[in-house]
GROMACS .gro file of C-alpha atoms in nm:
model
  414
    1UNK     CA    1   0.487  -2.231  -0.721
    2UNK     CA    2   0.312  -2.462  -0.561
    3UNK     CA    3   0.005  -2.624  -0.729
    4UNK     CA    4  -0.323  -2.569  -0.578
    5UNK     CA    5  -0.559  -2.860  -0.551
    6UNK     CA    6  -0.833  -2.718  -0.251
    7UNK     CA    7  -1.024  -2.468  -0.219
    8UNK     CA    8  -1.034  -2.267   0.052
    9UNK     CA    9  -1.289  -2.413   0.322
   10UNK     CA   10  -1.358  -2.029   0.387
   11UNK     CA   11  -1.464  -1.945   0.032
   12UNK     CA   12  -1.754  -1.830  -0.102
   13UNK     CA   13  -2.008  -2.058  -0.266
   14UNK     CA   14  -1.903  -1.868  -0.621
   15UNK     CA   15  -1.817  -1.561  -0.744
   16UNK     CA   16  -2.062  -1.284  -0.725
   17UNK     CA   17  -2.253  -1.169  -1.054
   18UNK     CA   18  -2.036  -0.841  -1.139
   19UNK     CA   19  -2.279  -0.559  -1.325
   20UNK     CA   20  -2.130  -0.435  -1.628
   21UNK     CA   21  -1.998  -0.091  -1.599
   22UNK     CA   22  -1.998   0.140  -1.850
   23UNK     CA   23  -1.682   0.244  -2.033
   24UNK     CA   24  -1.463  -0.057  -1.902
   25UNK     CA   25  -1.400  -0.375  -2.099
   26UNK     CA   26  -1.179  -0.692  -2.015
   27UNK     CA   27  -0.971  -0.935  -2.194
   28UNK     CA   28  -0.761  -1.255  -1.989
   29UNK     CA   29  -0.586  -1.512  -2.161
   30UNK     CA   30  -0.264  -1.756  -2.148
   31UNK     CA   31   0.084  -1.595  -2.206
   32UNK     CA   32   0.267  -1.804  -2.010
   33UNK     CA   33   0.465  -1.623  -1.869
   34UNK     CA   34   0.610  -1.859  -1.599
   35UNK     CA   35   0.337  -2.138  -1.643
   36UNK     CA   36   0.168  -2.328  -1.890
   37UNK     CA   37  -0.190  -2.427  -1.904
   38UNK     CA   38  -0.360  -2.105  -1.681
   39UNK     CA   39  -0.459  -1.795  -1.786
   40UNK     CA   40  -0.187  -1.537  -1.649
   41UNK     CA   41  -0.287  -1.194  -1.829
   42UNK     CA   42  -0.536  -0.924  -1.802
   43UNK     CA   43  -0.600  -0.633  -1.986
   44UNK     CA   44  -0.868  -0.348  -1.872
   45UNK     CA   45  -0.944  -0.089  -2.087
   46UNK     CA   46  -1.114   0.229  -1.935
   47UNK     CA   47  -1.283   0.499  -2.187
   48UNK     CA   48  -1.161   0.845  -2.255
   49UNK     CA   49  -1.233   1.093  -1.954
   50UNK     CA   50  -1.174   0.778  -1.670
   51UNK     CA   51  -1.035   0.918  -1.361
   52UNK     CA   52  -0.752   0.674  -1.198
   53UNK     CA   53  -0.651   0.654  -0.817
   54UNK     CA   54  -0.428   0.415  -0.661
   55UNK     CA   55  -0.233   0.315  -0.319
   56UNK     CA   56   0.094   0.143  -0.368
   57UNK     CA   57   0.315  -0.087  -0.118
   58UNK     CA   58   0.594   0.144   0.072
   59UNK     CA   59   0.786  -0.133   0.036
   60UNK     CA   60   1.158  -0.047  -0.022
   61UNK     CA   61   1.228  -0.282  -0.308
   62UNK     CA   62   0.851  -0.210  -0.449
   63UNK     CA   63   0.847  -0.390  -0.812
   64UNK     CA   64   0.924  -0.215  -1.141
   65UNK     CA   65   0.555  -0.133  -1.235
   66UNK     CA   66   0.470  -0.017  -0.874
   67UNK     CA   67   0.741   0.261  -0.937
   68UNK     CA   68   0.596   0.318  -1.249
   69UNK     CA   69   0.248   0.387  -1.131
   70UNK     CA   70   0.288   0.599  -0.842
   71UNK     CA   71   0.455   0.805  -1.125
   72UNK     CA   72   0.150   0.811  -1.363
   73UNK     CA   73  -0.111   0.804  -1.093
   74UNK     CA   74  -0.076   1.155  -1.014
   75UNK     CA   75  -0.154   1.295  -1.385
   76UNK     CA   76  -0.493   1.451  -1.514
   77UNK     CA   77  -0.499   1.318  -1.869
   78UNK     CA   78  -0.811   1.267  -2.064
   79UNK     CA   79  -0.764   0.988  -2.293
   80UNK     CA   80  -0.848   0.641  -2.281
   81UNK     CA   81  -0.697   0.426  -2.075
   82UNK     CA   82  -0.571   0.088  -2.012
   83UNK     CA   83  -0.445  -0.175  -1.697
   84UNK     CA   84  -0.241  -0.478  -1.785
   85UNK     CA   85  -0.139  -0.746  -1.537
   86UNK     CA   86   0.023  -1.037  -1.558
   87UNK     CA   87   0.100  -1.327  -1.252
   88UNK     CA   88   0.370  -1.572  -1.277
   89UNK     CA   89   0.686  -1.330  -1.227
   90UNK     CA   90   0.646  -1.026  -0.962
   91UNK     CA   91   0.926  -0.810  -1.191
   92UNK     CA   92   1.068  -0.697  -0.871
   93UNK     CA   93   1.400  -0.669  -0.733
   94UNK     CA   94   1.543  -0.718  -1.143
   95UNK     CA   95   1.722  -0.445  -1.213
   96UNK     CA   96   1.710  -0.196  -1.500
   97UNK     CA   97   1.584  -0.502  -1.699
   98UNK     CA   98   1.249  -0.441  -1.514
   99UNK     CA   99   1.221  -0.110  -1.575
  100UNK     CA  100   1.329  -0.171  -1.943
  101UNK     CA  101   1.052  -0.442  -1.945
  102UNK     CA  102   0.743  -0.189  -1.806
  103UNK     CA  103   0.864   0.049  -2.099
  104UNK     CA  104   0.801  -0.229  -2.361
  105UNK     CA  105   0.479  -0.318  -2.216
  106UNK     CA  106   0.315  -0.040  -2.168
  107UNK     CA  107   0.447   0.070  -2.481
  108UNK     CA  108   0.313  -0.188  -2.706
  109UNK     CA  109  -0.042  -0.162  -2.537
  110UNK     CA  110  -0.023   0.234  -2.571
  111UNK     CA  111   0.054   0.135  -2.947
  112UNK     CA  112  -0.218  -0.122  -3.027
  113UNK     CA  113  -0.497   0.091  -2.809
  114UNK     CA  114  -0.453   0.440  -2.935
  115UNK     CA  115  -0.368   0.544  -2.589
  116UNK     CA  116  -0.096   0.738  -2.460
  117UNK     CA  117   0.210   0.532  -2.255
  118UNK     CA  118   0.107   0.738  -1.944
  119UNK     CA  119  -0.231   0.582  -1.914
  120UNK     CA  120  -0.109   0.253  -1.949
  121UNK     CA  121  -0.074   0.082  -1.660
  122UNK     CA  122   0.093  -0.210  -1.531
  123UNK     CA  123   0.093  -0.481  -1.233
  124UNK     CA  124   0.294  -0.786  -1.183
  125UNK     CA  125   0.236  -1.057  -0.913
  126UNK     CA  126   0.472  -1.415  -0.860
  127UNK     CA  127   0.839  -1.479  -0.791
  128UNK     CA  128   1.073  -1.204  -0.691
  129UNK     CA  129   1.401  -1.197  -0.906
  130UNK     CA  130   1.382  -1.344  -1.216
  131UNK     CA  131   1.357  -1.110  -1.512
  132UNK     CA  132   1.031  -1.083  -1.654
  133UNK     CA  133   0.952  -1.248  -2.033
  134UNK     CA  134   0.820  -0.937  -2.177
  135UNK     CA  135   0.867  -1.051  -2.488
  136UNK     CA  136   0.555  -1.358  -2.411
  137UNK     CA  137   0.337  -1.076  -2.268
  138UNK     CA  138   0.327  -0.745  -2.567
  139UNK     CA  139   0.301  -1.089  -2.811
  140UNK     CA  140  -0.046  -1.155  -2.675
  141UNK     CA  141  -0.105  -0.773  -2.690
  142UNK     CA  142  -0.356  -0.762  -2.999
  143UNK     CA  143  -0.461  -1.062  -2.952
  144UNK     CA  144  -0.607  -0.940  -2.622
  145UNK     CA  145  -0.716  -0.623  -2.751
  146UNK     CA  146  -0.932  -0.834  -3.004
  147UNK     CA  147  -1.080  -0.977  -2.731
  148UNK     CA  148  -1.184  -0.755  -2.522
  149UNK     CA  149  -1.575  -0.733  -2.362
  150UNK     CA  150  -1.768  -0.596  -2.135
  151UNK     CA  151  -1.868  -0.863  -1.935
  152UNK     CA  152  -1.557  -1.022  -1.860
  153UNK     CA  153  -1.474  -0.948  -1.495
  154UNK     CA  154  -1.437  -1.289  -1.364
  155UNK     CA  155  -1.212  -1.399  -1.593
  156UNK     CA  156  -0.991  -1.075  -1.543
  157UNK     CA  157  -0.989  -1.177  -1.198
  158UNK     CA  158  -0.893  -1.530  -1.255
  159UNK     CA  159  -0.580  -1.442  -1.491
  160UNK     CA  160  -0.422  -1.218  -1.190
  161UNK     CA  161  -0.429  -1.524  -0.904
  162UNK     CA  162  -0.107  -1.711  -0.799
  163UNK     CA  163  -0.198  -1.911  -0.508
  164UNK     CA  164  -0.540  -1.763  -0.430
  165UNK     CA  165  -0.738  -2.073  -0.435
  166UNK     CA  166  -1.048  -1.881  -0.556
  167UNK     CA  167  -1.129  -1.528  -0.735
  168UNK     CA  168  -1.226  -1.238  -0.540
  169UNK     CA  169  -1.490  -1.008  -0.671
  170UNK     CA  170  -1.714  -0.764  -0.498
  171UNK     CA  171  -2.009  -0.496  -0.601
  172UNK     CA  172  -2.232  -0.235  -0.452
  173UNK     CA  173  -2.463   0.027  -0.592
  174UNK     CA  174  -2.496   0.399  -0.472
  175UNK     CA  175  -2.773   0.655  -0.559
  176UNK     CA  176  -2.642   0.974  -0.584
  177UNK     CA  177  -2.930   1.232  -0.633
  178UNK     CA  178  -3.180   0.958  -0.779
  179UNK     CA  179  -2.886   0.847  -1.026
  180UNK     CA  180  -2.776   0.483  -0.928
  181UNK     CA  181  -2.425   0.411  -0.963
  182UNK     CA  182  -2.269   0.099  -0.968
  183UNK     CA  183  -1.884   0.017  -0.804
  184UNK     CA  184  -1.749  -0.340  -0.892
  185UNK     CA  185  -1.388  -0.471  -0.820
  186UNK     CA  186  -1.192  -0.803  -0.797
  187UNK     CA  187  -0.876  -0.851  -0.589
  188UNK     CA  188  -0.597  -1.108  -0.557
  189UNK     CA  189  -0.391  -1.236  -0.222
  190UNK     CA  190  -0.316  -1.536  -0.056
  191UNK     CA  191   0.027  -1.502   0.078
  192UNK     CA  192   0.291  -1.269   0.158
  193UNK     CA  193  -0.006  -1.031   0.312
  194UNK     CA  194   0.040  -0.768   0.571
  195UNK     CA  195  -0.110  -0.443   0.509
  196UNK     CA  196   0.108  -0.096   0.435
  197UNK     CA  197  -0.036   0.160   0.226
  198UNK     CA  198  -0.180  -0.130   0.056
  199UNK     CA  199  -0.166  -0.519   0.016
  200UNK     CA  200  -0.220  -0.745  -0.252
  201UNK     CA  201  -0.344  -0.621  -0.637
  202UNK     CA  202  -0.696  -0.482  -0.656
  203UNK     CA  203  -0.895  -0.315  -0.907
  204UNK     CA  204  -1.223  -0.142  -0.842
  205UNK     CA  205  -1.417   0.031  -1.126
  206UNK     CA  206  -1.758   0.243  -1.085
  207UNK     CA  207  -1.942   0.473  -1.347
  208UNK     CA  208  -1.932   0.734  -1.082
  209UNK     CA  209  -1.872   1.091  -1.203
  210UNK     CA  210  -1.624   1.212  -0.997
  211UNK     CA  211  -1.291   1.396  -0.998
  212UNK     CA  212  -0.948   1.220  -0.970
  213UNK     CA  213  -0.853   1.442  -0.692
  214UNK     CA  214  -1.156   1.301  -0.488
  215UNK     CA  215  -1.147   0.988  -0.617
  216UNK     CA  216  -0.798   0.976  -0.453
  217UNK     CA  217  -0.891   1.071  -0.122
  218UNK     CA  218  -1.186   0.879  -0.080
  219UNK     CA  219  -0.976   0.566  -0.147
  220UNK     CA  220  -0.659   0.664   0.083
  221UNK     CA  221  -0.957   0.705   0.372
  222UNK     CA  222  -1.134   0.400   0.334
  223UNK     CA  223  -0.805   0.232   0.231
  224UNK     CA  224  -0.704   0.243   0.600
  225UNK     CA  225  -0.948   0.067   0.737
  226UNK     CA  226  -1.030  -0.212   0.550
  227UNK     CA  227  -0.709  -0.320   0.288
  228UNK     CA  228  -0.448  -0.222   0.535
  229UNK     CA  229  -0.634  -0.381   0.822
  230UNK     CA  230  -0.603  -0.749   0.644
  231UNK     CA  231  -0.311  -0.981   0.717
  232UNK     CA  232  -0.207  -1.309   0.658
  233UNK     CA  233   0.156  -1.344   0.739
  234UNK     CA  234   0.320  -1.026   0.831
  235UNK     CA  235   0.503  -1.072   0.496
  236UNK     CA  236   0.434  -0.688   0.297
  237UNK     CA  237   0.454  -0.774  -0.083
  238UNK     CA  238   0.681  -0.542  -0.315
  239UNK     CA  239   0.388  -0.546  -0.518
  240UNK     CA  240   0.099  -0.402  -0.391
  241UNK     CA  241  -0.165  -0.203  -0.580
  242UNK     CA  242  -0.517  -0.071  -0.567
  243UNK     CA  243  -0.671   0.126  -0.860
  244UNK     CA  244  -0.967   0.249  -0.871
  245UNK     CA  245  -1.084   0.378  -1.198
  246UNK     CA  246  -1.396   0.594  -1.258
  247UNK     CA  247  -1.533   0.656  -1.607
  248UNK     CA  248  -1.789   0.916  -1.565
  249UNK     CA  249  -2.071   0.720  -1.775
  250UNK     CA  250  -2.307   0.805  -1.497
  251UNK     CA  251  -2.602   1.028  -1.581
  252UNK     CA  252  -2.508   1.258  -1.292
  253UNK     CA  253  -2.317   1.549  -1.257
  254UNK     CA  254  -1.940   1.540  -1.157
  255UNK     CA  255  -1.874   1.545  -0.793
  256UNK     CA  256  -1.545   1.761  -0.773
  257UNK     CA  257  -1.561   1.930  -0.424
  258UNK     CA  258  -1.442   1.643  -0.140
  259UNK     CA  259  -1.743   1.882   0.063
  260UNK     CA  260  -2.023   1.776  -0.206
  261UNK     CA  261  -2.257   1.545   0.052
  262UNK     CA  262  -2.288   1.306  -0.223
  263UNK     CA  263  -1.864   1.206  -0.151
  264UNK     CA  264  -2.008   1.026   0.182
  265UNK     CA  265  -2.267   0.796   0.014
  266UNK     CA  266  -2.018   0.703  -0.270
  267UNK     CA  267  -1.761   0.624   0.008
  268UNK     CA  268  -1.944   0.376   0.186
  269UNK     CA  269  -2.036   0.189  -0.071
  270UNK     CA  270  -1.681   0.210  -0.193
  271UNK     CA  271  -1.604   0.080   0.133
  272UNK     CA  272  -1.800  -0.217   0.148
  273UNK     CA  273  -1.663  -0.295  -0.163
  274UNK     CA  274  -1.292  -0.255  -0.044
  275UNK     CA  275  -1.381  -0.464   0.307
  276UNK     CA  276  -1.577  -0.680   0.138
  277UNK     CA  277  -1.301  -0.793  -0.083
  278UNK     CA  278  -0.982  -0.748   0.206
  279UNK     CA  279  -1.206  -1.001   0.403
  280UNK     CA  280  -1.201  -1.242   0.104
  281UNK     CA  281  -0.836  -1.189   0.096
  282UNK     CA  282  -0.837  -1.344   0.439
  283UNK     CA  283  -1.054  -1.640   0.398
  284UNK     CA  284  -0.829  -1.740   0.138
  285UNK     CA  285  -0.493  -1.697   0.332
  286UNK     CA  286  -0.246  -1.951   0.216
  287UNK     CA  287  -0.310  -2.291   0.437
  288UNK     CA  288  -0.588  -2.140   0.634
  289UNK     CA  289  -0.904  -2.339   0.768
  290UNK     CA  290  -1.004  -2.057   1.001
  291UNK     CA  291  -1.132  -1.677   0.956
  292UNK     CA  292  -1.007  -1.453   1.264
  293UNK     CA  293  -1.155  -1.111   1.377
  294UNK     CA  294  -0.963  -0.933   1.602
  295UNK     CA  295  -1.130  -0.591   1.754
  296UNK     CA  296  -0.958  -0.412   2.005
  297UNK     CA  297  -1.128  -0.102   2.237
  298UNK     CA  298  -1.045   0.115   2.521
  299UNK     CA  299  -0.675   0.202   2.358
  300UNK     CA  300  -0.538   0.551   2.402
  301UNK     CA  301  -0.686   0.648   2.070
  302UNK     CA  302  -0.717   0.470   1.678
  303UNK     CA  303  -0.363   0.411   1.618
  304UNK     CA  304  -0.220   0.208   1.934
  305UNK     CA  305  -0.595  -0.013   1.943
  306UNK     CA  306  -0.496  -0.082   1.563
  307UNK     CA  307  -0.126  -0.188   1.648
  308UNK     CA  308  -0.238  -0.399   1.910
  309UNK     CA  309  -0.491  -0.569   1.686
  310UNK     CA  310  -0.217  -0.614   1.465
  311UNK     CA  311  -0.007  -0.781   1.702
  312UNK     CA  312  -0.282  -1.000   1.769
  313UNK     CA  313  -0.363  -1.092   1.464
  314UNK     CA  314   0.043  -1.118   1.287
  315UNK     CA  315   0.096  -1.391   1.616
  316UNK     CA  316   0.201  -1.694   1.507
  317UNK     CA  317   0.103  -1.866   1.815
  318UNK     CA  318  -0.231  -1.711   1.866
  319UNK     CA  319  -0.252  -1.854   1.470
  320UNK     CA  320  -0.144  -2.161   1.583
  321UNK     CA  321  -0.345  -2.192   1.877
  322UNK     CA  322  -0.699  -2.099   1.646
  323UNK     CA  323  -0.586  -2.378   1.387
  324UNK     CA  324  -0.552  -2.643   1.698
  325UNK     CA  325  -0.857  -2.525   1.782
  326UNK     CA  326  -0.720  -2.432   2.149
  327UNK     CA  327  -0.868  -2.131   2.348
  328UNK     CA  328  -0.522  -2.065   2.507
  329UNK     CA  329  -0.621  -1.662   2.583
  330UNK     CA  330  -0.253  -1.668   2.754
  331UNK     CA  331  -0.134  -1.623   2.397
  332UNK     CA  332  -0.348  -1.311   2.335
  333UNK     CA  333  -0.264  -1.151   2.695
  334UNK     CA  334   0.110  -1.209   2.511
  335UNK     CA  335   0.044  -1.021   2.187
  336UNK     CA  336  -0.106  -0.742   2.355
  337UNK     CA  337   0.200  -0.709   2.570
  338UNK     CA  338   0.436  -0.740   2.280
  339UNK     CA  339   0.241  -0.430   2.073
  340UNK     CA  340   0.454  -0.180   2.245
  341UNK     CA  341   0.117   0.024   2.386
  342UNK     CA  342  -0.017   0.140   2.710
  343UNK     CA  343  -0.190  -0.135   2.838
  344UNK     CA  344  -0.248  -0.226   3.226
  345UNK     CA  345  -0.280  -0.579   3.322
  346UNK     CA  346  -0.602  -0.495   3.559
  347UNK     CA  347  -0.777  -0.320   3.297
  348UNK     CA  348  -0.762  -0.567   3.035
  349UNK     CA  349  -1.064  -0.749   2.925
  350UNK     CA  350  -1.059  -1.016   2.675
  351UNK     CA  351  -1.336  -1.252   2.480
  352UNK     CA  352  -1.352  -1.528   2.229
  353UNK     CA  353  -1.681  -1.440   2.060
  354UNK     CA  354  -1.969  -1.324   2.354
  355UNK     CA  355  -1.747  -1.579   2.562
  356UNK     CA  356  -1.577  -1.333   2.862
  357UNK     CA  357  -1.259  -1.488   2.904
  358UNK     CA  358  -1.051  -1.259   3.122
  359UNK     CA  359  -1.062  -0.983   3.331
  360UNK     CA  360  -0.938  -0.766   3.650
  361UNK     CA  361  -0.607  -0.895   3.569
  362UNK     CA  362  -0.706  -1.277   3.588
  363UNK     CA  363  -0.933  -1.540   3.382
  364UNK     CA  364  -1.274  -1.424   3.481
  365UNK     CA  365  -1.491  -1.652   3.722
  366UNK     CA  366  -1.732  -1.755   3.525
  367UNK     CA  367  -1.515  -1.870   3.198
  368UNK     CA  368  -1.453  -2.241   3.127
  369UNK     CA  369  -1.223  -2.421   2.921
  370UNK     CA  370  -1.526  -2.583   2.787
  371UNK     CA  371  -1.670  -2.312   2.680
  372UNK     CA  372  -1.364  -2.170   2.514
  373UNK     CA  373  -1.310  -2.517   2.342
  374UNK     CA  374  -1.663  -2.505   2.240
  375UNK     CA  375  -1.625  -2.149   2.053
  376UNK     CA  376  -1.266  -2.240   1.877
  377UNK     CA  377  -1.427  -2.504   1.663
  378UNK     CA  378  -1.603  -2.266   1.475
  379UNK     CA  379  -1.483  -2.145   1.095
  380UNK     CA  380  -1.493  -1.789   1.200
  381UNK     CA  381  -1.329  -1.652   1.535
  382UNK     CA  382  -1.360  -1.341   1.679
  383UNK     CA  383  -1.125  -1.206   1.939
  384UNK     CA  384  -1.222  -0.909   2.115
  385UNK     CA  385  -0.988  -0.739   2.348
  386UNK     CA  386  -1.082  -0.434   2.549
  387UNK     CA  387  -0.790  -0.233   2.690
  388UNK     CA  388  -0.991   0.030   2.935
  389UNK     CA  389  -0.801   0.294   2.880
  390UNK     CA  390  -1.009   0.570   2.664
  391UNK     CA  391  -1.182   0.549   2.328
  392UNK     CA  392  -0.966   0.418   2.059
  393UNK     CA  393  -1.082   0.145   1.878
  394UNK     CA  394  -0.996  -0.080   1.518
  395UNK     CA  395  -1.049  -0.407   1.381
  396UNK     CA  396  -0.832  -0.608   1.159
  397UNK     CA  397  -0.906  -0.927   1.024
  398UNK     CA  398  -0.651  -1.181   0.937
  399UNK     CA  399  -0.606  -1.646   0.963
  400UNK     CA  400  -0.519  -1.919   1.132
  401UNK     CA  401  -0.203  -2.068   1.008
  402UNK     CA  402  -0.156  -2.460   0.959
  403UNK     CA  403   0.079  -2.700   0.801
  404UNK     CA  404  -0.088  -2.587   0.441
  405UNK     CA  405   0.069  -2.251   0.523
  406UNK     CA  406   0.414  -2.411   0.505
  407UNK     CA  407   0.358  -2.676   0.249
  408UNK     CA  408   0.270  -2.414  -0.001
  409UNK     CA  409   0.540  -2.176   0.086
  410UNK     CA  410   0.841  -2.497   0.101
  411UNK     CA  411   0.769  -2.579  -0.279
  412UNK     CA  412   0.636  -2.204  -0.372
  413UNK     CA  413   0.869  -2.175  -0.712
  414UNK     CA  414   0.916  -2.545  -0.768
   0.00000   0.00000   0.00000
């Protein structure tokens, strides 16, 4: 894998001050479980009563311990439990030897916790095909059980990175009648991004009181518009994952009934945490210099605007173009052709930023290269496209792609 020495020009200044929530505690250290000298392990533990939810990759050769999860996911147990994840080795595509090394795992954390196998829960992120050195990870099992606190989010966040060039946390509070409730989460992705179902590993935990049947819905809604409307490369990982765990500590009571009016405040802060962290995802695509914004309008309804802002976006020579820095809107007229959608030449509008680029079926009068030129220099790019046809609309956001993008990908298991 490819060593990385920058960070991301589209970072953040440093990772946000998580809040503690109640009934979760984290543990990272060094395992080395491909590498030496990073910490490559994480272990979450989640009180008794936490309610789990999760979207996994449809991927058809989706790891070992994504198979293993959408298994567990769907139980209503009560005990404690626990998420382990290690980077390095993906443990996909490796047989019955993967399988047979998720059993170990979550096995020997189920032992050292007190919790039952079912609860335990397991992620792995790095190389495809190589069998997975169980044997390094259940070894540092008590020793991160020891070491487990409440306060340790960033470093959770750190262990799970592969060529994420910085960590990626996020937080929001909710009141929910007068009670405050706090969501927190941290995410990883660089590469091999492009959203189905879900992209990338996240985990999100909130002392919200709420059931695991709603807890599940209100993360497959907001899920689709905001993880699954991030790309980098077009590349869907076999790994994907997003839990979201909910432990109840909350002074409030439960919310159960998907009606209850409280399940819409709850959401949208749950949201902002999701986009908040699939935008991060973005900044730090593999190689990139530039953040793009792609919103497309006027489609026949939600689905073809979002396919055609996927198109958009997954282009590698609209990429290109952004990362020379070249306002060549030809290349977006091309993308939206490509998407397979109703769209009518003379109806198609297009803008970089408030900059009206195109329109009637031509470059509109009063655009100039200039002015396009101007606008492409920027860090963040917004392309707006509207297709005048009726009311659908989506946004996706996604990179430029450069030389880094290739450079890191040439060398990636070296």
């Amino acid at each position: 894998m490819a060593k990385i020495e920058h960070v991301s020009p589209l970072a953040p200044e440093k990772f946000p001050e998580l809040p503690v929530i109640g009934g979760v505690r984290f543990a990272a250290l060094e395992a080395g479980v491909r590498y030496s000298g990073r910490t490559d392990l994480m272990l979450a533990e989640l009180c008794e009563g936490t309610a789990v939810a999760g979207v996994f990759t449809r991927s058809s050769t989706r790891s070992a311990a994504v198979l293993d999860c959408q298994e567990k996911i769907t139980e209503d147990l009560e005990g404690k439990a626990a998420i382990l994840v290690n980077s390095g080795n993906s443990n996909a595509f490796t047989g019955q030897s993967g399988f047979d090394s998720v059993a170990k795992i979550t096995a020997a954390v189920a032992e050292e916790m007190g919790i039952e196998q079912n609860r335990v829960f397991t992620a792995s992120t790095g190389v495809i095909g190589e069998p997975l050195k169980w044997e390094r990870i259940t070894a540092k099992i008590g020793e991160l059980s020891a070491s487990l606190e409440e306060g340790a989010m960033e470093q959770a966040a750190r262990a799970i990175m592969t060529t994420d060039t910085f960590p990626k946390g996020a937080t929001q509070t909710a009141t929910l009648d007068g009670v405050e409730v706090k969501i927190a989460g941290f995410a990883k992705g660089s590469g091999m991004i492009a959203p189905d179902m879900a992209t990338m590993l996240c985990y999100i935990f909130t002392d919200t009181a709420i059931s695991r049947e709603v807890l599940q819905q209100c993360l497959w809604l907001d899920n689709a518009s905001t993880f699954n409307c991030v790309t980098v490369d077009g590349d869907t990982s076999t790994s994907d994952t997003v839990l979201v765990a909910a432990t109840g500590k909350a002074d409030m009571a439960p919310i159960t009934d998907f009606a209850d009016p409280r399940v819409r405040v709850f959401r949208d802060a749950l949201h902002a945490v999701m986009k908040d962290l699939a935008i991060q995802i973005a900044r730090d695509g593999e190689g990139a210099s530039k953040l793009i914004e792609v919103q497309v309008t006027g489609a026949n309804a939600n689905g073809p605007a979002h396919r055609v802002a996927m198109a958009i976006a997954n282009s590698p020579l609209v990429k290109t173009a952004v990362a020379g820095e070249d306002p060549n809107w030809g290349r977006v007229v091309m993308a939206v052709g490509k998407a397979g959608e109703r769209a009518e030449r003379d109806r198609l509008t297009i803008w970089f930023g408030d900059i009206l680029v195109a329109e009637n079926g031509w470059v509109a009068p009063s655009y100039t290269e200039e002015a396009g030129a101007a606008y492409m220099k920027n860090s963040e790019i917004t392309i707006r496209v509207d297709l005048g046809l009726d009311n659908g609309t989506a946004t996706v956001w996604s990179c430029d792609l450069t030389h880094g993008y290739i450079s890191i990908n040439a060398d990636y298991r070296s």
